Short mmCIF file of C-alpha atoms in Angstrom, two decimals:
data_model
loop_
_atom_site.label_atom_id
_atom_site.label_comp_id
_atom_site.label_asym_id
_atom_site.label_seq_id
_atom_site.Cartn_x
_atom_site.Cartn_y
_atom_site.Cartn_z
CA UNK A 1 -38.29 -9.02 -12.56
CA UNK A 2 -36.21 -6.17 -11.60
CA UNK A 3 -32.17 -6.36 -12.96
CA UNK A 4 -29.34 -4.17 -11.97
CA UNK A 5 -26.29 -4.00 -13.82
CA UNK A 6 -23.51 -2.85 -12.49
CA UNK A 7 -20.44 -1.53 -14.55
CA UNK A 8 -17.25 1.04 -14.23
CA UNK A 9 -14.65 -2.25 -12.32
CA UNK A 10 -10.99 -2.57 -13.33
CA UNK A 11 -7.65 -2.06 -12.06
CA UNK A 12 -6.16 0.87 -10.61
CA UNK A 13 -3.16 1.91 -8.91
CA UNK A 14 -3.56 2.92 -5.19
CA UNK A 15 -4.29 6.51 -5.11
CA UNK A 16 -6.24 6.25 -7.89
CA UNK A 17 -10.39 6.55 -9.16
CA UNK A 18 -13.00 4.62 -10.95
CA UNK A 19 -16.48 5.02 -10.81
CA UNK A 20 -18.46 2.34 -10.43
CA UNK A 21 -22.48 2.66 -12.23
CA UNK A 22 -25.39 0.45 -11.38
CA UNK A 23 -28.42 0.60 -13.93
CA UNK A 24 -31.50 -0.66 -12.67
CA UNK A 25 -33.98 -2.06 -15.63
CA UNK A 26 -37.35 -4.63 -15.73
CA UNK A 27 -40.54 -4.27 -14.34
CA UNK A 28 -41.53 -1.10 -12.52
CA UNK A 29 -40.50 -1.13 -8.81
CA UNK A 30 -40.38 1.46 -6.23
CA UNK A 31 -36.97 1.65 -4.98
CA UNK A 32 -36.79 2.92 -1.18
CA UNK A 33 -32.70 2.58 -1.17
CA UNK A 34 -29.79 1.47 -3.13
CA UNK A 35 -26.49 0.26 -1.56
CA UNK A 36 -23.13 -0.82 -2.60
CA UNK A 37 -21.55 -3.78 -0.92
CA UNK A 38 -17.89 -5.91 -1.80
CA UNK A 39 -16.53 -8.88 -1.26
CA UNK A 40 -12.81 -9.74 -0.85
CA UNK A 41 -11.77 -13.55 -1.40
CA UNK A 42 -12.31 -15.24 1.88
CA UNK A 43 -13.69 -12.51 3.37
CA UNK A 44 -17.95 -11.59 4.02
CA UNK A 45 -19.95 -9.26 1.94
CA UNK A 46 -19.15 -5.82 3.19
CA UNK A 47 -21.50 -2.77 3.64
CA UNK A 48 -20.10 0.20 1.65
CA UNK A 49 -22.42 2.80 1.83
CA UNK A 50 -26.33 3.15 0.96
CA UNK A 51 -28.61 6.14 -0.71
CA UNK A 52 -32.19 7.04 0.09
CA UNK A 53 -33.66 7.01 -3.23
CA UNK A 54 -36.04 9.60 -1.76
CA UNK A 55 -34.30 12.20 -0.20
CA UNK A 56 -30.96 11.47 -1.51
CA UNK A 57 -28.94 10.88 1.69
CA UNK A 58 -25.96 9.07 1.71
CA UNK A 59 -24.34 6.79 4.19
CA UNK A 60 -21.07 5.01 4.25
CA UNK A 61 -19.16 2.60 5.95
CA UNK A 62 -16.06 4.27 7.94
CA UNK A 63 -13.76 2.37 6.20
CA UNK A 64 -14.37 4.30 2.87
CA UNK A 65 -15.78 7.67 4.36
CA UNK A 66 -14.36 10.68 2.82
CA UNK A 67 -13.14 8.69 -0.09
CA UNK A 68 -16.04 7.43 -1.50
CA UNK A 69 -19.41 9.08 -2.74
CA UNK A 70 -22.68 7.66 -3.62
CA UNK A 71 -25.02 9.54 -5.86
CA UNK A 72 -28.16 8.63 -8.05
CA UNK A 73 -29.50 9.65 -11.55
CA UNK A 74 -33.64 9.12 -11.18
CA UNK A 75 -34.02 10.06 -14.45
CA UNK A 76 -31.12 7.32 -15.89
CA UNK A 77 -32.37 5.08 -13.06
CA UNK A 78 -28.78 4.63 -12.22
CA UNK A 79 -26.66 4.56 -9.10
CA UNK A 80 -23.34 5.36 -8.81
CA UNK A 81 -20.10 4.51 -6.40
CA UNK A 82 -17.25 7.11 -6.99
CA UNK A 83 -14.18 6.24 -5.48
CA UNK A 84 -11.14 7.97 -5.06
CA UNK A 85 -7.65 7.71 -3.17
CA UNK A 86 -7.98 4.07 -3.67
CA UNK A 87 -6.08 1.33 -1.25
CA UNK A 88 -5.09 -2.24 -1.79
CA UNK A 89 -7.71 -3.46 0.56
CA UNK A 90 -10.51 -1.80 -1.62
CA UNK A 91 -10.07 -4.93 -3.62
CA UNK A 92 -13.04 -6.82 -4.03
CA UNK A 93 -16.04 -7.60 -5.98
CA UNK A 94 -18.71 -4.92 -5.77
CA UNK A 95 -22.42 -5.21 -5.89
CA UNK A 96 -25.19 -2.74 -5.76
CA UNK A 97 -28.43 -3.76 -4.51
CA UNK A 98 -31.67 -1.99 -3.79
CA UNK A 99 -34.37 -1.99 -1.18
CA UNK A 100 -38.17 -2.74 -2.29
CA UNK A 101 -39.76 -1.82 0.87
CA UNK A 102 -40.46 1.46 2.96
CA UNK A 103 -37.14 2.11 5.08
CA UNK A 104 -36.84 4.20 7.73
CA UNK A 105 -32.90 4.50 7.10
CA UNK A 106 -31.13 2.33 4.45
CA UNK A 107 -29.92 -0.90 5.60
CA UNK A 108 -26.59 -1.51 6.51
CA UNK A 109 -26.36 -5.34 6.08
CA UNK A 110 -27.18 -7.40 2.89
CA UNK A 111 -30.35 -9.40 3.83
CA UNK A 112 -32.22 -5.97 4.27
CA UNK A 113 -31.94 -5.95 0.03
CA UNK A 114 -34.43 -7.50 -2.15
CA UNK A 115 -32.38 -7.39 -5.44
CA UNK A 116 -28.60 -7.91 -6.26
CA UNK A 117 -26.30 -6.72 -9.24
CA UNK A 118 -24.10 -9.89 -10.61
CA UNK A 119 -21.13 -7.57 -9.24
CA UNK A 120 -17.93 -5.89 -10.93
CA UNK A 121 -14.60 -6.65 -10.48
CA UNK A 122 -12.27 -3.73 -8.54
CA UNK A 123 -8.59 -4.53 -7.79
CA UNK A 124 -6.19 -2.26 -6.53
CA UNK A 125 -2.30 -2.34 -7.57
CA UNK A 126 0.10 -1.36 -4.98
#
């Protein structure tokens, strides 16, 4: 069984940082991509941005471009989300997720992900 973990949630003033971590444990698996997604009450899951576990490239969703960056550690097996010049609409509950499978790009929508985080908690203070 493959886990992830994720960590790093809390509140923040707008304008602020955290830095969101997703550890990856259990049986070996060969990960092709890891993404971040959120969810806001009422609202869908929401692509954030994505990492080829290969090469490294990152993608994001416009809505968090420039502000956020996603990087990996393959040695810590660990993903990370950090996120800067937060806004009050960056509240949400944030999973990370990875892709099992060969990819030709990471997937920007959450049924292209095999296996889920139990999320973290981010909320933004105005």
């Amino acid at each position: 069984q493959v886990q992830l973990i994720e960590s790093g949630g809390g509140l923040v003033q707008a304008g602020g940082s955290l830095r969101l971590s997703c550890a990856a444990s259990g049986r070996t698996f060969t990960r092709y991509a890891m993404g971040w997604f959120r969810q806001a009450p009422g609202k869908e899951r929401e692509f954030v941005g994505a990492i080829n576990w290969i090469n490294g490239r990152a993608i994001y969703a416009d809505s968090v471009k420039g502000r956020f960056d996603i990087s990996r550690d393959n040695a810590k097996n660990t993903l990370y989300l950090q996120m800067s010049s937060l806004k009050v609409e960056d509240t949400a509950v944030y999973y990370c997720a990875t892709q099992t499978k060969p990819i030709v790009a990471p997937g920007q929508r959450w049924n292209a992900y095999d296996y889920w985080g139990q999320g973290t908690q981010v909320t933004v203070s105005s």
